[in-house]
Amino acid sequence: MPLRPARRRRHPARAARAARAARAARAARVARAAFVALATATVTALSAAPPAAAADTWTEVGSDRADPLTESQGLTSVEVPANSANRYTGIGTIPIGVSTRGWNHVGDPDASYDGHYIEPYQRDSGGAKMFRVQAPGGAWSEYVHTLSSGEAMNNSWVAVAPGGQWMLAGEWGTMTRLLVFPTPGVNPSTSPSANLPQAATVRLDRAVRDVQGCDFSGPTTLLCSSDDPAGTLFGMTKPLLQIDLSAAPNGTSDVTGRVTALRRLPLRSGCSGSFETEGVDWDRRTGTLRVIVLSPGFCVLTDSKTYRFTRG
């Protein structure tokens, strides 16, 4: 029987070193793969995530019932004359003489600090919007705006800038802009007998959907209520938004706006179904933010609310 060649004995220390080196190499490969996977996932998540919430937080401090006929579209606080009551809009506040001319929808109003109260109107057909203005002395006047090319017919809200000369207005749907107008009745360039022209645009850094109301809380800061039912833009439905402008609107040049979602608005009712967020008001005298939320179904009559918030 032929003899087998003798096995060469491996040196124990050398074999141990080789085994340790092999294990270290495998561990390094695993760590590199894990790091690459983690980095890729992080970049993907950051690119898809909405911007971080603003530093301010808004805490609910109370609510009042919102009447579905007269307090269902918008609201504003009026500083002049002194001790004026808060103003609300709804289908029941539209004068007969206005609705019979086709202006059958009123949006979220606002008032300048000198007491000019402004309501935005739209109608089902035609190429115009209307802003109805009450002067501090009580007299009413109407200012009509002929739609620009590509402008939506909706006239959801108005927000008068603190300086008084310029106001913003918003369209319905998914938008990346707000419209800038001279404030009717306040800006000396405006007249009820002339077209109220769009003066400039606020270019938003990201889209907003179904904004129902905005109000200035500072010279370059807007607080807005969104009726967004999908929640795909900010990771939540019905958000309260903050829009920080690059400069105060001046009517001569466009400005940009950075949009941040602050919180989801309250959705509480004895009925289940679709809520509708409506107008918003910031009262600088009390530091109170108010937002109307209409309840679903039959409960729109019973437990719709105007919610009150303060900044934390």
Short mmCIF file of C-alpha atoms in Angstrom, two decimals:
data_model
loop_
_atom_site.label_atom_id
_atom_site.label_comp_id
_atom_site.label_asym_id
_atom_site.label_seq_id
_atom_site.Cartn_x
_atom_site.Cartn_y
_atom_site.Cartn_z
CA MET A 1 0.00 0.00 0.00
CA PRO A 2 1.57 3.30 -1.06
CA LEU A 3 2.50 5.68 1.67
CA ARG A 4 0.57 9.04 1.89
CA PRO A 5 2.69 12.18 1.85
CA ALA A 6 3.17 13.59 5.28
CA ARG A 7 0.94 16.64 6.21
CA ARG A 8 2.71 19.86 6.77
CA ARG A 9 1.86 21.16 10.20
CA ARG A 10 0.63 24.76 10.40
CA HIS A 11 2.18 27.04 12.91
CA PRO A 12 -0.51 27.74 15.60
CA ALA A 13 0.30 31.44 16.06
CA ARG A 14 0.33 32.10 12.33
CA ALA A 15 -3.02 30.33 11.85
CA ALA A 16 -4.61 32.36 14.64
CA ARG A 17 -3.40 35.61 13.10
CA ALA A 18 -4.81 34.61 9.72
CA ALA A 19 -8.18 33.75 11.24
CA ARG A 20 -8.34 37.07 13.09
CA ALA A 21 -7.45 38.97 9.89
CA ALA A 22 -10.18 37.17 7.95
CA ARG A 23 -12.76 37.97 10.60
CA ALA A 24 -11.69 41.62 10.67
CA ALA A 25 -11.97 41.88 6.89
CA ARG A 26 -15.47 40.39 6.94
CA ALA A 27 -16.52 42.77 9.73
CA ALA A 28 -15.18 45.74 7.78
CA ARG A 29 -17.11 44.72 4.67
CA VAL A 30 -20.31 44.34 6.69
CA ALA A 31 -19.79 47.74 8.38
CA ARG A 32 -19.16 49.46 5.03
CA ALA A 33 -22.32 47.94 3.55
CA ALA A 34 -24.37 48.95 6.58
CA PHE A 35 -22.99 52.51 6.46
CA VAL A 36 -23.80 52.87 2.76
CA ALA A 37 -27.33 51.55 3.32
CA LEU A 38 -27.89 53.89 6.29
CA ALA A 39 -26.55 56.91 4.40
CA THR A 40 -28.73 56.17 1.40
CA ALA A 41 -31.82 55.77 3.56
CA THR A 42 -31.06 59.00 5.42
CA VAL A 43 -30.64 61.03 2.23
CA THR A 44 -33.85 59.60 0.82
CA ALA A 45 -35.80 60.35 3.99
CA LEU A 46 -34.50 63.90 4.24
CA SER A 47 -35.29 64.65 0.63
CA ALA A 48 -38.86 63.42 1.07
CA ALA A 49 -39.59 64.89 4.52
CA PRO A 50 -41.43 68.18 4.97
CA PRO A 51 -39.52 71.09 6.52
CA ALA A 52 -39.08 71.11 10.26
CA ALA A 53 -41.80 72.76 12.30
CA ALA A 54 -41.34 76.36 13.28
CA ALA A 55 -40.08 77.15 16.75
CA ASP A 56 -43.42 78.64 17.80
CA THR A 57 -46.11 76.29 19.04
CA TRP A 58 -49.81 77.11 19.09
CA THR A 59 -51.85 75.79 21.99
CA GLU A 60 -55.63 75.48 21.91
CA VAL A 61 -57.12 77.53 24.76
CA GLY A 62 -60.84 77.41 24.03
CA SER A 63 -63.59 77.42 21.43
CA ASP A 64 -66.98 78.96 20.61
CA ARG A 65 -69.82 77.56 18.54
CA ALA A 66 -69.73 78.76 14.92
CA ASP A 67 -73.14 79.48 13.41
CA PRO A 68 -73.32 77.65 10.03
CA LEU A 69 -75.17 80.51 8.31
CA THR A 70 -73.41 83.62 9.56
CA GLU A 71 -70.03 82.39 10.87
CA SER A 72 -69.12 79.67 8.38
CA GLN A 73 -66.69 81.33 5.97
CA GLY A 74 -64.41 83.73 7.76
CA LEU A 75 -63.78 86.18 10.56
CA THR A 76 -61.70 89.18 11.52
CA SER A 77 -61.11 91.48 14.47
CA VAL A 78 -61.69 95.20 13.86
CA GLU A 79 -59.67 97.79 15.77
CA VAL A 80 -61.34 101.00 14.52
CA PRO A 81 -63.77 102.23 15.73
CA ALA A 82 -62.68 101.28 19.22
CA ASN A 83 -64.52 98.40 20.90
CA SER A 84 -65.83 97.12 17.56
CA ALA A 85 -67.22 93.59 17.59
CA ASN A 86 -65.49 90.81 15.69
CA ARG A 87 -66.85 90.41 12.15
CA TYR A 88 -67.88 87.10 10.55
CA THR A 89 -68.96 86.02 7.07
CA GLY A 90 -71.22 83.24 5.84
CA ILE A 91 -73.92 82.67 3.29
CA GLY A 92 -76.33 84.44 5.62
CA THR A 93 -74.26 87.64 5.66
CA ILE A 94 -74.37 88.24 1.88
CA PRO A 95 -76.76 91.15 1.20
CA ILE A 96 -79.63 90.39 -1.19
CA GLY A 97 -78.54 93.21 -3.47
CA VAL A 98 -75.11 91.61 -3.79
CA SER A 99 -76.22 88.00 -4.32
CA THR A 100 -78.81 88.92 -6.96
CA ARG A 101 -75.97 90.31 -9.07
CA GLY A 102 -74.26 86.93 -8.99
CA TRP A 103 -71.82 87.47 -6.12
CA ASN A 104 -72.98 84.37 -4.24
CA HIS A 105 -69.85 83.38 -2.30
CA VAL A 106 -68.03 85.41 0.33
CA GLY A 107 -64.64 84.39 1.71
CA ASP A 108 -62.51 85.19 4.75
CA PRO A 109 -62.46 88.98 5.39
CA ASP A 110 -59.86 91.25 6.96
CA ALA A 111 -59.59 94.81 8.24
CA SER A 112 -56.81 97.35 8.02
CA TYR A 113 -55.51 98.84 11.24
CA ASP A 114 -57.26 102.12 10.37
CA GLY A 115 -60.66 100.39 10.25
CA HIS A 116 -61.34 99.56 6.57
CA TYR A 117 -63.22 96.24 6.54
CA ILE A 118 -62.88 94.15 3.35
CA GLU A 119 -64.86 91.11 2.16
CA PRO A 120 -63.77 89.01 -0.87
CA TYR A 121 -66.52 87.83 -3.26
CA GLN A 122 -66.71 85.47 -6.22
CA ARG A 123 -69.41 84.27 -8.58
CA ASP A 124 -70.03 81.13 -10.61
CA SER A 125 -69.34 82.67 -14.00
CA GLY A 126 -67.59 85.65 -15.47
CA GLY A 127 -64.04 86.86 -15.45
CA ALA A 128 -63.95 88.98 -12.33
CA LYS A 129 -63.70 89.04 -8.55
CA MET A 130 -65.10 91.65 -6.20
CA PHE A 131 -63.87 93.20 -2.95
CA ARG A 132 -66.57 94.88 -0.85
CA VAL A 133 -65.19 97.56 1.46
CA GLN A 134 -66.72 99.33 4.44
CA ALA A 135 -64.96 102.54 5.44
CA PRO A 136 -64.55 103.45 9.14
CA GLY A 137 -67.45 105.86 8.78
CA GLY A 138 -69.78 103.04 7.66
CA ALA A 139 -70.10 103.67 3.90
CA TRP A 140 -69.80 100.66 1.57
CA SER A 141 -68.10 100.52 -1.85
CA GLU A 142 -67.23 97.75 -4.33
CA TYR A 143 -63.97 97.20 -6.18
CA VAL A 144 -63.91 94.74 -9.10
CA HIS A 145 -60.81 92.93 -10.31
CA THR A 146 -60.72 91.51 -13.85
CA LEU A 147 -59.01 88.12 -13.83
CA SER A 148 -55.49 87.97 -15.22
CA SER A 149 -54.48 85.25 -17.66
CA GLY A 150 -54.39 81.91 -15.82
CA GLU A 151 -55.90 83.33 -12.63
CA ALA A 152 -58.44 81.12 -10.85
CA MET A 153 -61.90 82.60 -10.31
CA ASN A 154 -61.89 81.73 -6.61
CA ASN A 155 -61.58 84.56 -4.12
CA SER A 156 -61.07 82.64 -0.90
CA TRP A 157 -59.61 85.27 1.45
CA VAL A 158 -57.92 88.63 1.90
CA ALA A 159 -55.14 89.68 4.26
CA VAL A 160 -54.21 93.35 4.64
CA ALA A 161 -50.51 93.94 5.29
CA PRO A 162 -49.75 95.86 8.51
CA GLY A 163 -48.72 98.94 6.53
CA GLY A 164 -52.23 99.08 5.08
CA GLN A 165 -51.36 99.96 1.47
CA TRP A 166 -51.19 96.39 0.14
CA MET A 167 -53.23 93.25 0.62
CA LEU A 168 -52.89 89.60 -0.35
CA ALA A 169 -55.60 87.35 -1.76
CA GLY A 170 -55.68 83.63 -2.44
CA GLU A 171 -56.99 81.15 -4.99
CA TRP A 172 -58.45 77.71 -4.35
CA GLY A 173 -56.71 74.43 -5.20
CA THR A 174 -53.01 73.53 -5.20
CA MET A 175 -51.08 76.78 -5.60
CA THR A 176 -47.50 78.02 -5.44
CA ARG A 177 -48.38 81.71 -5.26
CA LEU A 178 -50.41 84.37 -3.48
CA LEU A 179 -51.70 87.51 -5.22
CA VAL A 180 -50.80 91.08 -4.20
CA PHE A 181 -53.25 93.97 -4.71
CA PRO A 182 -53.37 97.62 -3.66
CA THR A 183 -55.73 97.70 -0.68
CA PRO A 184 -59.07 99.00 -1.97
CA GLY A 185 -60.27 102.10 -0.16
CA VAL A 186 -56.90 102.56 1.54
CA ASN A 187 -54.34 102.76 -1.25
CA PRO A 188 -54.89 106.09 -3.05
CA SER A 189 -54.41 104.43 -6.45
CA THR A 190 -57.69 102.50 -6.08
CA SER A 191 -61.16 103.59 -7.20
CA PRO A 192 -64.54 101.80 -7.30
CA SER A 193 -64.90 103.04 -10.89
CA ALA A 194 -61.65 101.46 -12.11
CA ASN A 195 -60.33 97.91 -12.35
CA LEU A 196 -58.42 96.79 -9.25
CA PRO A 197 -55.19 95.42 -10.77
CA GLN A 198 -52.93 92.69 -9.45
CA ALA A 199 -49.74 94.47 -8.46
CA ALA A 200 -47.31 91.63 -7.66
CA THR A 201 -47.02 88.00 -6.58
CA VAL A 202 -45.77 86.07 -3.56
CA ARG A 203 -43.79 83.07 -4.89
CA LEU A 204 -44.03 80.17 -2.43
CA ASP A 205 -41.14 77.76 -1.92
CA ARG A 206 -43.56 74.83 -1.89
CA ALA A 207 -47.15 74.19 -2.87
CA VAL A 208 -50.13 74.79 -0.57
CA ARG A 209 -53.59 73.33 -1.04
CA ASP A 210 -57.07 74.78 -0.44
CA VAL A 211 -56.02 77.72 1.71
CA GLN A 212 -59.20 79.14 3.26
CA GLY A 213 -57.79 82.12 5.13
CA CYS A 214 -54.61 84.03 5.97
CA ASP A 215 -53.82 86.87 8.34
CA PHE A 216 -50.65 88.85 9.01
CA SER A 217 -49.17 88.26 12.45
CA GLY A 218 -46.23 90.57 11.67
CA PRO A 219 -44.87 92.68 8.80
CA THR A 220 -43.60 89.61 6.91
CA THR A 221 -45.38 86.68 8.58
CA LEU A 222 -48.69 85.09 7.62
CA LEU A 223 -50.73 82.48 9.48
CA CYS A 224 -53.00 80.47 7.17
CA SER A 225 -55.66 77.78 7.50
CA SER A 226 -55.56 75.00 4.90
CA ASP A 227 -58.49 72.70 4.12
CA ASP A 228 -56.13 70.16 2.52
CA PRO A 229 -57.95 66.79 2.68
CA ALA A 230 -55.08 64.67 1.37
CA GLY A 231 -52.21 65.43 3.76
CA THR A 232 -49.57 64.64 1.15
CA LEU A 233 -47.93 68.09 1.14
CA PHE A 234 -47.06 68.36 4.85
CA GLY A 235 -47.74 64.93 6.31
CA MET A 236 -51.03 66.04 7.88
CA THR A 237 -54.52 67.03 6.79
CA LYS A 238 -56.08 70.41 7.62
CA PRO A 239 -52.82 72.10 8.69
CA LEU A 240 -52.20 75.51 10.21
CA LEU A 241 -49.48 77.05 8.04
CA GLN A 242 -46.95 79.82 8.55
CA ILE A 243 -45.60 81.72 5.54
CA ASP A 244 -42.49 83.85 6.08
CA LEU A 245 -42.05 86.48 3.36
CA SER A 246 -38.66 87.64 2.13
CA ALA A 247 -39.87 91.24 2.42
CA ALA A 248 -43.05 93.15 3.15
CA PRO A 249 -45.28 93.39 0.05
CA ASN A 250 -44.77 96.73 -1.72
CA GLY A 251 -46.70 96.21 -4.96
CA THR A 252 -43.69 96.93 -7.17
CA SER A 253 -41.83 93.61 -7.07
CA ASP A 254 -42.50 89.96 -6.28
CA VAL A 255 -41.42 88.48 -2.96
CA THR A 256 -40.85 84.87 -1.93
CA GLY A 257 -42.57 82.97 0.86
CA ARG A 258 -41.22 80.07 2.95
CA VAL A 259 -44.03 77.72 4.00
CA THR A 260 -44.01 75.74 7.26
CA ALA A 261 -46.72 73.48 8.68
CA LEU A 262 -47.22 74.30 12.39
CA ARG A 263 -49.86 71.79 13.52
CA ARG A 264 -53.05 70.02 12.54
CA LEU A 265 -56.20 71.98 13.31
CA PRO A 266 -58.73 70.38 15.73
CA LEU A 267 -61.19 67.95 14.13
CA ARG A 268 -63.72 67.08 16.84
CA SER A 269 -67.43 66.45 16.41
CA GLY A 270 -70.30 64.19 17.38
CA CYS A 271 -70.50 63.20 13.70
CA SER A 272 -67.95 61.39 11.56
CA GLY A 273 -67.04 62.47 8.06
CA SER A 274 -65.27 65.34 6.34
CA PHE A 275 -64.53 68.52 8.30
CA GLU A 276 -63.94 71.85 6.58
CA THR A 277 -61.50 74.42 7.86
CA GLU A 278 -62.44 78.01 7.09
CA GLY A 279 -61.15 81.49 7.89
CA VAL A 280 -58.45 82.62 10.31
CA ASP A 281 -57.87 85.76 12.38
CA TRP A 282 -54.90 87.02 14.37
CA ASP A 283 -55.77 89.66 16.99
CA ARG A 284 -52.55 91.48 17.86
CA ARG A 285 -54.21 93.19 20.84
CA THR A 286 -54.81 89.93 22.71
CA GLY A 287 -52.31 87.61 21.01
CA THR A 288 -55.17 85.30 20.07
CA LEU A 289 -55.40 83.25 16.90
CA ARG A 290 -58.88 82.05 15.88
CA VAL A 291 -59.79 79.48 13.22
CA ILE A 292 -63.23 78.26 12.11
CA VAL A 293 -63.69 74.49 11.63
CA LEU A 294 -67.05 73.21 10.33
CA SER A 295 -68.25 69.80 11.48
CA PRO A 296 -69.34 66.99 9.14
CA GLY A 297 -72.90 66.17 8.13
CA PHE A 298 -75.77 67.18 10.40
CA CYS A 299 -73.31 68.30 13.08
CA VAL A 300 -72.43 71.35 10.99
CA LEU A 301 -75.52 72.78 12.68
CA THR A 302 -74.68 71.74 16.22
CA ASP A 303 -70.97 71.60 16.99
CA SER A 304 -69.01 73.59 14.41
CA LYS A 305 -66.42 75.66 16.28
CA THR A 306 -64.25 78.73 16.23
CA TYR A 307 -61.11 77.52 18.00
CA ARG A 308 -58.83 79.87 19.92
CA PHE A 309 -55.05 79.46 20.19
CA THR A 310 -52.16 81.25 21.85
CA ARG A 311 -48.48 81.08 21.01
CA GLY A 312 -46.39 78.92 23.31
#
